[in-house]
Amino acid sequence: LSGYLVVQTIVRDISERKKNEKFLRESEFRFRSFFNTNPEGILLLDFQGRILDANKAFLRNSGYSLPECRMTSFKAFVPEIDQGKIIQALLNLRSGISQQEPLQSSYRAKDGRIVPVSFRGWLVVDEESKPIYLGVFIKDLTTEKALIADKNALEKQVIRAQKSEAIGTLAGG
């Protein structure tokens, strides 16, 4: 046997693994596409309220960068007056109590302005239904609040005009 070369080969079919890797890449792409193109802000929080991830809409609206947000408690963004109700909502979500209505609140943008928002959260679970983190949709209500204020101002103008018209009619009659 001194003149023979012994070669031993092991062949494994990795086509299934390659197929699974491709599926995972496509799944990650779909998630990232949904996450980053969603017009509403989205935050992913751990159970201590620290931000794990934030989508582009939240970052754009808030003025913060992802590194500034990541692993920062949501409390750094939410005015103190609103923190209690946000904490209670997060505790309810963590306990599996679903949120029926969006929670009206606000957050502080990087430039210091207070942004009125509605929060809607959900519990994110793994394949075995174990809670892994919290997801939060954040809808900016700035435009809606401005429209409501404009509507109220116009209604007051109409009422004043109607009063003036009524007074003019009485004075003319």
Tab-separated table of N, CA, C and O in Angstrom, residues 38-105:
chain	number	residue	atom	x	y	z
A	38	ASN	N	-42.869	51.838	5.052
A	38	ASN	CA	-44.133	52.154	5.699
A	38	ASN	C	-44.179	53.651	6.008
A	38	ASN	O	-43.230	54.190	6.571
A	39	PRO	N	-45.262	54.340	5.655
A	39	PRO	CA	-45.324	55.782	5.898
A	39	PRO	C	-45.469	56.146	7.375
A	39	PRO	O	-45.179	57.270	7.772
A	40	GLU	N	-45.910	55.205	8.193
A	40	GLU	CA	-45.996	55.448	9.633
A	40	GLU	C	-44.681	55.039	10.281
A	40	GLU	O	-44.006	54.127	9.821
A	41	GLY	N	-44.369	55.717	11.378
A	41	GLY	CA	-43.190	55.329	12.136
A	41	GLY	C	-43.400	53.971	12.771
A	41	GLY	O	-44.511	53.638	13.188
A	42	ILE	N	-42.345	53.183	12.833
A	42	ILE	CA	-42.407	51.880	13.496
A	42	ILE	C	-41.192	51.766	14.407
A	42	ILE	O	-40.067	52.029	13.987
A	43	LEU	N	-41.448	51.385	15.657
A	43	LEU	CA	-40.377	51.094	16.600
A	43	LEU	C	-40.498	49.650	17.044
A	43	LEU	O	-41.610	49.138	17.208
A	44	LEU	N	-39.376	48.994	17.249
A	44	LEU	CA	-39.334	47.686	17.873
A	44	LEU	C	-38.645	47.891	19.218
A	44	LEU	O	-37.551	48.452	19.271
A	45	LEU	N	-39.326	47.479	20.300
A	45	LEU	CA	-38.840	47.713	21.659
A	45	LEU	C	-38.601	46.401	22.383
A	45	LEU	O	-39.348	45.438	22.191
A	46	ASP	N	-37.583	46.387	23.257
A	46	ASP	CA	-37.453	45.235	24.143
A	46	ASP	C	-38.417	45.437	25.311
A	46	ASP	O	-39.134	46.439	25.373
A	47	PHE	N	-38.444	44.495	26.239
A	47	PHE	CA	-39.429	44.561	27.313
A	47	PHE	C	-39.076	45.576	28.400
A	47	PHE	O	-39.876	45.801	29.303
A	48	GLN	N	-37.919	46.192	28.312
A	48	GLN	CA	-37.570	47.280	29.225
A	48	GLN	C	-37.865	48.639	28.590
A	48	GLN	O	-37.587	49.677	29.181
A	49	GLY	N	-38.408	48.624	27.375
A	49	GLY	CA	-38.755	49.868	26.703
A	49	GLY	C	-37.616	50.478	25.902
A	49	GLY	O	-37.707	51.618	25.454
A	50	ARG	N	-36.538	49.729	25.700
A	50	ARG	CA	-35.416	50.226	24.889
A	50	ARG	C	-35.695	49.961	23.414
A	50	ARG	O	-36.225	48.923	23.050
A	51	ILE	N	-35.319	50.921	22.585
A	51	ILE	CA	-35.554	50.819	21.146
A	51	ILE	C	-34.522	49.889	20.524
A	51	ILE	O	-33.316	50.128	20.629
A	52	LEU	N	-35.005	48.834	19.891
A	52	LEU	CA	-34.141	47.890	19.186
A	52	LEU	C	-33.933	48.325	17.742
A	52	LEU	O	-32.859	48.149	17.179
A	53	ASP	N	-34.996	48.870	17.143
A	53	ASP	CA	-34.930	49.280	15.746
A	53	ASP	C	-35.996	50.341	15.501
A	53	ASP	O	-37.000	50.396	16.208
A	54	ALA	N	-35.750	51.190	14.523
A	54	ALA	CA	-36.695	52.242	14.137
A	54	ALA	C	-36.671	52.327	12.618
A	54	ALA	O	-35.616	52.213	11.998
A	55	ASN	N	-37.850	52.526	12.022
A	55	ASN	CA	-37.886	52.594	10.563
A	55	ASN	C	-37.565	54.008	10.071
A	55	ASN	O	-37.439	54.962	10.844
A	56	LYS	N	-37.448	54.129	8.755
A	56	LYS	CA	-37.048	55.402	8.145
A	56	LYS	C	-38.056	56.514	8.401
A	56	LYS	O	-37.670	57.665	8.588
A	57	ALA	N	-39.352	56.192	8.420
A	57	ALA	CA	-40.368	57.222	8.656
A	57	ALA	C	-40.206	57.834	10.042
A	57	ALA	O	-40.263	59.054	10.197
A	58	PHE	N	-39.982	57.008	11.060
A	58	PHE	CA	-39.780	57.547	12.405
A	58	PHE	C	-38.509	58.391	12.463
A	58	PHE	O	-38.511	59.487	13.023
A	59	LEU	N	-37.442	57.883	11.887
A	59	LEU	CA	-36.169	58.610	11.918
A	59	LEU	C	-36.293	59.952	11.198
A	59	LEU	O	-35.820	60.988	11.693
A	60	ARG	N	-36.957	59.960	10.052
A	60	ARG	CA	-37.144	61.198	9.282
A	60	ARG	C	-37.993	62.202	10.067
A	60	ARG	O	-37.638	63.368	10.191
A	61	ASN	N	-39.111	61.739	10.630
A	61	ASN	CA	-40.020	62.634	11.353
A	61	ASN	C	-39.426	63.141	12.656
A	61	ASN	O	-39.689	64.270	13.059
A	62	SER	N	-38.656	62.306	13.329
A	62	SER	CA	-38.120	62.686	14.637
A	62	SER	C	-36.816	63.467	14.523
A	62	SER	O	-36.456	64.206	15.435
A	63	GLY	N	-36.096	63.268	13.422
A	63	GLY	CA	-34.808	63.941	13.259
A	63	GLY	C	-33.643	63.191	13.875
A	63	GLY	O	-32.496	63.621	13.773
A	64	TYR	N	-33.906	62.070	14.517
A	64	TYR	CA	-32.848	61.274	15.134
A	64	TYR	C	-32.280	60.277	14.130
A	64	TYR	O	-32.939	59.900	13.179
A	65	SER	N	-31.057	59.848	14.385
A	65	SER	CA	-30.454	58.789	13.578
A	65	SER	C	-30.693	57.459	14.299
A	65	SER	O	-30.998	57.440	15.501
A	66	LEU	N	-30.535	56.365	13.584
A	66	LEU	CA	-30.735	55.053	14.193
A	66	LEU	C	-29.773	54.823	15.362
A	66	LEU	O	-30.216	54.374	16.422
A	67	PRO	N	-28.485	55.153	15.238
A	67	PRO	CA	-27.608	54.955	16.404
A	67	PRO	C	-28.031	55.784	17.628
A	67	PRO	O	-27.845	55.349	18.757
A	68	GLU	N	-28.618	56.953	17.410
A	68	GLU	CA	-29.087	57.768	18.536
A	68	GLU	C	-30.283	57.119	19.227
A	68	GLU	O	-30.482	57.297	20.425
A	69	CYS	N	-31.087	56.392	18.458
A	69	CYS	CA	-32.288	55.752	19.012
A	69	CYS	C	-31.995	54.399	19.625
A	69	CYS	O	-32.549	54.058	20.671
A	70	ARG	N	-31.146	53.642	18.971
A	70	ARG	CA	-30.942	52.244	19.350
A	70	ARG	C	-30.464	52.113	20.798
A	70	ARG	O	-29.560	52.797	21.226
A	71	MET	N	-31.144	51.249	21.520
A	71	MET	CA	-30.882	50.925	22.922
A	71	MET	C	-31.105	52.114	23.864
A	71	MET	O	-30.647	52.127	24.995
A	72	THR	N	-31.839	53.114	23.382
A	72	THR	CA	-32.257	54.242	24.208
A	72	THR	C	-33.685	53.950	24.652
A	72	THR	O	-34.495	53.479	23.867
A	73	SER	N	-33.999	54.269	25.886
A	73	SER	CA	-35.356	54.052	26.369
A	73	SER	C	-36.303	55.018	25.682
A	73	SER	O	-35.948	56.166	25.416
A	74	PHE	N	-37.519	54.541	25.418
A	74	PHE	CA	-38.519	55.415	24.812
A	74	PHE	C	-38.770	56.632	25.695
A	74	PHE	O	-39.171	57.680	25.213
A	75	LYS	N	-38.496	56.507	27.002
A	75	LYS	CA	-38.718	57.622	27.930
A	75	LYS	C	-37.913	58.860	27.540
A	75	LYS	O	-38.305	59.972	27.859
A	76	ALA	N	-36.799	58.666	26.859
A	76	ALA	CA	-35.975	59.797	26.433
A	76	ALA	C	-36.707	60.653	25.399
A	76	ALA	O	-36.375	61.824	25.221
A	77	PHE	N	-37.707	60.092	24.736
A	77	PHE	CA	-38.426	60.791	23.675
A	77	PHE	C	-39.807	61.279	24.109
A	77	PHE	O	-40.334	62.221	23.539
A	78	VAL	N	-40.404	60.594	25.088
A	78	VAL	CA	-41.781	60.887	25.482
A	78	VAL	C	-41.791	61.886	26.640
A	78	VAL	O	-41.095	61.680	27.637
A	79	PRO	N	-42.567	62.988	26.528
A	79	PRO	CA	-42.662	63.933	27.645
A	79	PRO	C	-43.132	63.222	28.912
A	79	PRO	O	-43.921	62.275	28.850
A	80	GLU	N	-42.650	63.686	30.041
A	80	GLU	CA	-42.924	63.037	31.327
A	80	GLU	C	-44.416	62.852	31.590
A	80	GLU	O	-44.836	61.833	32.126
A	81	ILE	N	-45.214	63.819	31.182
A	81	ILE	CA	-46.665	63.760	31.436
A	81	ILE	C	-47.322	62.555	30.758
A	81	ILE	O	-48.324	62.041	31.238
A	82	ASP	N	-46.752	62.085	29.643
A	82	ASP	CA	-47.325	60.958	28.896
A	82	ASP	C	-46.695	59.608	29.243
A	82	ASP	O	-47.183	58.564	28.807
A	83	GLN	N	-45.618	59.607	30.012
A	83	GLN	CA	-44.877	58.363	30.242
A	83	GLN	C	-45.690	57.296	30.965
A	83	GLN	O	-45.603	56.119	30.640
A	84	GLY	N	-46.502	57.694	31.935
A	84	GLY	CA	-47.281	56.719	32.707
A	84	GLY	C	-48.221	55.908	31.838
A	84	GLY	O	-48.274	54.680	31.940
A	85	LYS	N	-48.957	56.592	30.957
A	85	LYS	CA	-49.913	55.852	30.124
A	85	LYS	C	-49.201	54.998	29.078
A	85	LYS	O	-49.679	53.922	28.732
A	86	ILE	N	-48.031	55.439	28.621
A	86	ILE	CA	-47.263	54.633	27.661
A	86	ILE	C	-46.719	53.389	28.362
A	86	ILE	O	-46.798	52.277	27.828
A	87	ILE	N	-46.187	53.551	29.572
A	87	ILE	CA	-45.665	52.404	30.330
A	87	ILE	C	-46.781	51.387	30.565
A	87	ILE	O	-46.588	50.183	30.374
A	88	GLN	N	-47.957	51.865	30.954
A	88	GLN	CA	-49.084	50.958	31.202
A	88	GLN	C	-49.468	50.212	29.920
A	88	GLN	O	-49.718	49.000	29.945
A	89	ALA	N	-49.497	50.913	28.798
A	89	ALA	CA	-49.833	50.267	27.523
A	89	ALA	C	-48.797	49.205	27.165
A	89	ALA	O	-49.148	48.109	26.707
A	90	LEU	N	-47.502	49.498	27.383
A	90	LEU	CA	-46.447	48.521	27.076
A	90	LEU	C	-46.555	47.303	27.997
A	90	LEU	O	-46.372	46.165	27.553
A	91	LEU	N	-46.854	47.540	29.276
A	91	LEU	CA	-47.034	46.419	30.208
A	91	LEU	C	-48.214	45.549	29.792
A	91	LEU	O	-48.146	44.314	29.854
A	92	ASN	N	-49.299	46.187	29.366
A	92	ASN	CA	-50.469	45.429	28.894
A	92	ASN	C	-50.110	44.584	27.677
A	92	ASN	O	-50.486	43.407	27.591
A	93	LEU	N	-49.387	45.185	26.731
A	93	LEU	CA	-48.987	44.439	25.533
A	93	LEU	C	-48.113	43.248	25.904
A	93	LEU	O	-48.291	42.150	25.387
A	94	ARG	N	-47.164	43.493	26.798
A	94	ARG	CA	-46.255	42.423	27.214
A	94	ARG	C	-47.017	41.282	27.861
A	94	ARG	O	-46.673	40.115	27.721
A	95	SER	N	-48.091	41.623	28.576
A	95	SER	CA	-48.919	40.609	29.239
A	95	SER	C	-49.865	39.914	28.268
A	95	SER	O	-50.595	39.005	28.655
A	96	GLY	N	-49.906	40.372	27.037
A	96	GLY	CA	-50.779	39.763	26.045
A	96	GLY	C	-52.124	40.443	25.917
A	96	GLY	O	-52.998	39.961	25.209
A	97	ILE	N	-52.314	41.562	26.603
A	97	ILE	CA	-53.574	42.307	26.497
A	97	ILE	C	-53.485	43.180	25.259
A	97	ILE	O	-52.640	44.071	25.176
A	98	SER	N	-54.342	42.901	24.289
A	98	SER	CA	-54.257	43.642	23.034
A	98	SER	C	-54.779	45.066	23.206
A	98	SER	O	-55.635	45.335	24.052
A	99	GLN	N	-54.251	45.941	22.403
A	99	GLN	CA	-54.614	47.356	22.445
A	99	GLN	C	-55.801	47.577	21.513
A	99	GLN	O	-55.705	47.354	20.320
A	100	GLN	N	-56.922	48.001	22.077
A	100	GLN	CA	-58.135	48.178	21.286
A	100	GLN	C	-58.100	49.464	20.464
A	100	GLN	O	-58.447	49.475	19.300
A	101	GLU	N	-57.711	50.531	21.079
A	101	GLU	CA	-57.711	51.841	20.431
A	101	GLU	C	-56.302	52.413	20.419
A	101	GLU	O	-55.534	52.179	21.347
A	102	PRO	N	-55.979	53.207	19.405
A	102	PRO	CA	-54.676	53.888	19.424
A	102	PRO	C	-54.581	54.812	20.638
A	102	PRO	O	-55.572	55.396	21.067
A	103	LEU	N	-53.396	54.927	21.183
A	103	LEU	CA	-53.149	55.755	22.352
A	103	LEU	C	-52.637	57.120	21.891
A	103	LEU	O	-51.634	57.189	21.177
A	104	GLN	N	-53.344	58.174	22.252
A	104	GLN	CA	-52.929	59.532	21.883
A	104	GLN	C	-51.829	59.984	22.833
A	104	GLN	O	-51.976	59.880	24.051
A	105	SER	N	-50.747	60.476	22.282
A	105	SER	CA	-49.623	60.927	23.088
A	105	SER	C	-48.790	61.891	22.263
A	105	SER	O	-49.302	62.508	21.321
